[in-house]
């Protein structure tokens, strides 16, 4: 059974960087794409980018290009999302989401990681 | 960038009633559209992909229709667990995915 477990909540200062991890289990890690999606408090969902966990090829949303880096560690079946230059409006819940059964759609999600940016 | 506009923002209905949610795209996405449900404190759950295909384990009271720019999610008879947020997602604008702003289905 596919299971995605994310790292815990963090508080960061403006200008800092944050790395969120997503530990995957229950499937062949390198066979799929992992996406990252965020949700500001009380707001909608925003797609940030995708990584091919086998080739490490990434695609980022234009809004985050230059600030986001997505990686994967196949030995510990964990995906990572690093966001730099944090601003207060980066305060959000960050989700990892897997394309698994359905190509191009996200059908398994992590529980979410709350990142708060505050001075 | 393709913009998805969902309506209404809030839908107030009673259990047992039919819910009809709309998602309109700023340009054609063919049938490259999904619907998600999000309950408070939980991640989204995939309901419908490719505009009308129910995901595994989704009850048949949920159905999706549409193509091009106009899409509909219908819940035939609302149950208590269906009162939640619903988002549409397009994956046609490669390599970019975008969500609608959401529709809240609340108990009347």
CSV table of C-alpha atoms in Angstrom, one decimal:
chain,number,residue,atom,x,y,z
A,1,UNK,CA,0.0,0.0,0.0
A,2,UNK,CA,1.4,3.4,-1.0
A,3,UNK,CA,2.2,5.6,1.9
A,4,UNK,CA,3.8,9.1,1.9
A,5,UNK,CA,4.9,10.5,5.2
A,6,UNK,CA,6.2,14.1,5.4
A,7,UNK,CA,8.4,16.0,7.8
A,8,UNK,CA,7.0,18.1,10.5
A,9,UNK,CA,6.0,21.7,10.9
A,10,UNK,CA,8.7,24.4,10.8
A,11,UNK,CA,9.0,28.1,11.5
A,12,UNK,CA,11.4,30.1,9.3
A,13,UNK,CA,12.5,33.7,9.1
A,14,UNK,CA,12.2,35.7,5.9
A,15,UNK,CA,15.0,35.1,3.6
A,16,UNK,CA,15.8,31.6,4.9
A,17,UNK,CA,15.4,28.3,3.1
A,18,UNK,CA,13.3,25.3,4.0
A,19,UNK,CA,13.5,21.6,3.0
A,20,UNK,CA,10.5,19.4,3.3
A,21,UNK,CA,10.9,15.6,3.1
A,22,UNK,CA,8.5,13.0,1.9
A,23,UNK,CA,9.2,9.4,2.8
A,24,UNK,CA,7.6,6.9,0.4
A,25,UNK,CA,6.8,3.3,1.0
A,26,UNK,CA,4.7,0.5,-0.5
A,27,UNK,CA,5.7,0.8,-4.1
A,28,UNK,CA,8.8,1.0,-6.4
A,29,UNK,CA,10.1,4.4,-5.6
A,30,UNK,CA,11.9,5.1,-8.9
A,31,UNK,CA,9.0,4.2,-11.2
A,32,UNK,CA,6.9,7.3,-10.8
A,33,UNK,CA,6.7,11.1,-10.6
A,34,UNK,CA,6.4,13.1,-7.4
A,35,UNK,CA,4.7,16.5,-7.4
A,36,UNK,CA,4.7,19.2,-4.8
A,37,UNK,CA,1.6,21.3,-4.1
A,38,UNK,CA,1.1,24.0,-1.6
A,39,UNK,CA,-2.0,25.5,0.1
A,40,UNK,CA,-1.8,28.9,1.9
A,41,UNK,CA,-4.1,29.1,5.0
A,42,UNK,CA,-7.7,29.1,3.9
A,43,UNK,CA,-6.8,29.3,0.3
A,44,UNK,CA,-6.7,27.0,-2.8
A,45,UNK,CA,-4.1,24.6,-4.1
A,46,UNK,CA,-1.0,25.7,-6.0
A,47,UNK,CA,1.2,23.3,-8.1
A,48,UNK,CA,4.9,23.9,-7.6
A,49,UNK,CA,6.6,21.3,-9.7
A,50,UNK,CA,7.4,17.6,-10.4
A,51,UNK,CA,10.3,15.3,-10.3
A,52,UNK,CA,10.9,12.1,-12.2
A,53,UNK,CA,12.2,9.9,-9.3
A,54,UNK,CA,14.1,7.7,-11.7
A,55,UNK,CA,15.9,10.2,-13.9
A,56,UNK,CA,15.7,13.2,-11.4
A,57,UNK,CA,14.5,15.4,-14.2
A,58,UNK,CA,12.4,18.2,-12.8
A,59,UNK,CA,9.8,20.6,-14.1
A,60,UNK,CA,9.0,23.7,-12.1
A,61,UNK,CA,6.1,26.1,-12.2
A,62,UNK,CA,7.3,29.4,-13.6
A,63,UNK,CA,6.4,31.2,-10.4
A,64,UNK,CA,8.9,29.1,-8.4
A,65,UNK,CA,11.7,28.8,-11.0
A,66,UNK,CA,15.0,29.8,-9.4
A,67,UNK,CA,13.7,29.4,-5.9
A,68,UNK,CA,12.7,25.7,-5.7
A,69,UNK,CA,14.7,22.6,-6.0
A,70,UNK,CA,13.2,19.1,-6.0
A,71,UNK,CA,15.4,16.0,-5.4
A,72,UNK,CA,15.1,12.4,-4.5
A,73,UNK,CA,17.2,9.9,-2.6
A,74,UNK,CA,16.5,6.4,-4.0
A,75,UNK,CA,18.4,4.6,-1.2
A,76,UNK,CA,16.0,5.9,1.4
A,77,UNK,CA,13.0,6.3,-0.9
A,78,UNK,CA,12.6,9.9,0.1
A,79,UNK,CA,11.8,13.0,-2.0
A,80,UNK,CA,12.7,16.5,-1.0
A,81,UNK,CA,11.5,20.0,-1.8
A,82,UNK,CA,13.8,23.0,-1.0
A,83,UNK,CA,12.4,26.5,-1.2
A,84,UNK,CA,14.8,29.4,-0.8
A,85,UNK,CA,14.3,33.2,-0.3
A,86,UNK,CA,11.3,32.6,1.9
A,87,UNK,CA,8.7,35.4,2.3
A,88,UNK,CA,5.7,35.7,4.5
A,89,UNK,CA,3.4,34.7,1.7
A,90,UNK,CA,5.2,31.4,1.4
A,91,UNK,CA,3.4,30.4,4.7
A,92,UNK,CA,1.5,27.4,3.7
A,93,UNK,CA,0.9,23.7,4.0
A,94,UNK,CA,3.2,21.9,1.5
A,95,UNK,CA,2.1,18.5,0.1
A,96,UNK,CA,4.0,15.8,-1.8
A,97,UNK,CA,1.7,14.0,-4.2
A,98,UNK,CA,2.4,11.0,-6.3
A,99,UNK,CA,1.3,10.1,-9.9
A,100,UNK,CA,0.6,6.4,-9.4
A,101,UNK,CA,-2.4,4.7,-10.9
A,102,UNK,CA,-3.4,7.6,-13.1
A,103,UNK,CA,-0.9,9.2,-15.4
A,104,UNK,CA,-0.7,13.0,-15.0
A,105,UNK,CA,-2.9,13.1,-11.9
A,106,UNK,CA,-2.0,12.9,-8.2
A,107,UNK,CA,-3.7,10.0,-6.5
A,108,UNK,CA,-1.6,9.6,-3.3
A,109,UNK,CA,-0.7,12.5,-1.1
A,110,UNK,CA,1.4,13.1,2.0
A,111,UNK,CA,-0.3,14.4,5.1
A,112,UNK,CA,1.2,17.9,4.5
A,113,UNK,CA,3.9,20.0,6.2
A,114,UNK,CA,3.0,23.4,7.6
A,115,UNK,CA,5.8,26.0,6.9
A,116,UNK,CA,5.4,29.3,8.7
A,117,UNK,CA,7.5,32.3,7.6
A,118,UNK,CA,7.6,34.9,10.3
A,119,UNK,CA,10.2,37.3,11.7
B,1,UNK,CA,-1.4,29.9,-18.4
B,2,UNK,CA,-4.7,28.2,-18.3
B,3,UNK,CA,-7.0,29.6,-15.6
B,4,UNK,CA,-9.8,27.5,-14.1
B,5,UNK,CA,-12.8,29.3,-12.6
B,6,UNK,CA,-15.1,27.3,-10.3
B,7,UNK,CA,-18.6,28.3,-9.5
B,8,UNK,CA,-20.3,28.8,-7.2
B,9,UNK,CA,-17.8,29.6,-4.5
B,10,UNK,CA,-20.2,28.1,-1.9
B,11,UNK,CA,-23.0,25.7,-2.3
B,12,UNK,CA,-25.5,25.3,0.6
B,13,UNK,CA,-27.5,22.1,0.4
B,14,UNK,CA,-29.1,19.5,2.6
B,15,UNK,CA,-28.2,15.8,2.8
B,16,UNK,CA,-29.9,13.9,0.1
B,17,UNK,CA,-29.9,16.8,-2.3
B,18,UNK,CA,-28.1,16.9,-5.7
B,19,UNK,CA,-25.0,19.0,-6.0
B,20,UNK,CA,-23.8,20.5,-9.3
B,21,UNK,CA,-20.4,22.1,-9.3
B,22,UNK,CA,-18.9,23.9,-12.3
B,23,UNK,CA,-15.3,24.4,-13.6
B,24,UNK,CA,-14.6,26.6,-16.6
B,25,UNK,CA,-11.3,26.8,-18.3
B,26,UNK,CA,-9.9,29.9,-20.0
B,27,UNK,CA,-9.0,27.8,-23.0
B,28,UNK,CA,-9.7,24.2,-24.1
B,29,UNK,CA,-8.2,21.5,-21.9
B,30,UNK,CA,-9.9,18.8,-24.0
B,31,UNK,CA,-10.8,16.2,-21.3
B,32,UNK,CA,-7.5,16.7,-19.3
B,33,UNK,CA,-9.3,17.6,-16.1
B,34,UNK,CA,-9.7,16.1,-12.6
B,35,UNK,CA,-11.8,16.7,-9.6
B,36,UNK,CA,-10.5,16.5,-6.0
B,37,UNK,CA,-12.3,16.5,-2.6
B,38,UNK,CA,-10.6,18.0,0.4
B,39,UNK,CA,-12.0,17.6,4.0
B,40,UNK,CA,-10.8,19.8,6.8
B,41,UNK,CA,-7.3,18.9,7.9
B,42,UNK,CA,-6.8,16.4,5.2
B,43,UNK,CA,-5.0,16.3,1.9
B,44,UNK,CA,-7.0,16.3,-1.3
B,45,UNK,CA,-8.5,13.0,-2.6
B,46,UNK,CA,-8.8,12.3,-6.3
B,47,UNK,CA,-12.4,11.7,-7.3
B,48,UNK,CA,-12.5,12.0,-11.1
B,49,UNK,CA,-9.8,12.0,-13.8
B,50,UNK,CA,-9.9,12.6,-17.5
B,51,UNK,CA,-13.2,14.6,-16.9
B,52,UNK,CA,-15.4,11.6,-16.3
B,53,UNK,CA,-13.5,8.5,-15.0
B,54,UNK,CA,-14.1,7.8,-11.4
B,55,UNK,CA,-10.9,7.0,-9.4
B,56,UNK,CA,-10.6,3.7,-7.6
B,57,UNK,CA,-12.9,3.4,-4.6
B,58,UNK,CA,-15.0,6.5,-5.4
B,59,UNK,CA,-18.7,5.9,-4.9
B,60,UNK,CA,-20.9,6.1,-8.0
B,61,UNK,CA,-22.9,9.1,-6.6
B,62,UNK,CA,-19.9,11.1,-7.9
B,63,UNK,CA,-19.9,11.7,-11.7
B,64,UNK,CA,-18.0,14.1,-13.9
B,65,UNK,CA,-18.8,15.4,-17.4
B,66,UNK,CA,-17.7,18.0,-19.9
B,67,UNK,CA,-14.9,18.7,-22.4
B,68,UNK,CA,-13.1,21.6,-23.9
B,69,UNK,CA,-13.8,24.5,-21.5
B,70,UNK,CA,-16.9,23.5,-19.4
B,71,UNK,CA,-16.9,20.8,-16.8
B,72,UNK,CA,-19.3,19.6,-14.2
B,73,UNK,CA,-19.0,17.5,-11.1
B,74,UNK,CA,-22.3,16.1,-9.9
B,75,UNK,CA,-23.0,14.5,-6.5
B,76,UNK,CA,-26.3,12.7,-7.0
B,77,UNK,CA,-27.4,12.5,-3.4
B,78,UNK,CA,-25.3,14.3,-0.7
B,79,UNK,CA,-24.2,12.3,2.2
B,80,UNK,CA,-22.8,13.8,5.4
B,81,UNK,CA,-19.1,13.1,4.5
B,82,UNK,CA,-19.5,14.9,1.1
B,83,UNK,CA,-19.7,18.3,2.7
B,84,UNK,CA,-16.2,19.5,1.9
B,85,UNK,CA,-14.1,21.6,-0.5
B,86,UNK,CA,-13.9,20.6,-4.2
B,87,UNK,CA,-11.2,21.6,-6.6
B,88,UNK,CA,-10.7,21.0,-10.3
B,89,UNK,CA,-7.3,20.5,-11.8
B,90,UNK,CA,-6.1,20.7,-15.4
B,91,UNK,CA,-3.1,19.0,-16.8
B,92,UNK,CA,-3.4,20.0,-20.5
B,93,UNK,CA,-1.1,23.0,-20.4
B,94,UNK,CA,2.1,21.0,-20.4
B,95,UNK,CA,4.3,21.1,-18.4
B,96,UNK,CA,2.1,23.1,-16.0
B,97,UNK,CA,-0.8,22.0,-13.8
B,98,UNK,CA,-3.3,24.5,-12.4
B,99,UNK,CA,-6.1,24.2,-9.9
B,100,UNK,CA,-9.4,26.1,-9.7
B,101,UNK,CA,-10.0,28.2,-6.6
B,102,UNK,CA,-12.4,25.7,-5.1
B,103,UNK,CA,-16.1,25.3,-4.3
B,104,UNK,CA,-17.2,24.7,-0.7
B,105,UNK,CA,-20.2,22.4,-0.3
B,106,UNK,CA,-21.8,23.2,3.1
B,107,UNK,CA,-24.8,22.0,5.0
B,108,UNK,CA,-27.8,24.2,4.6
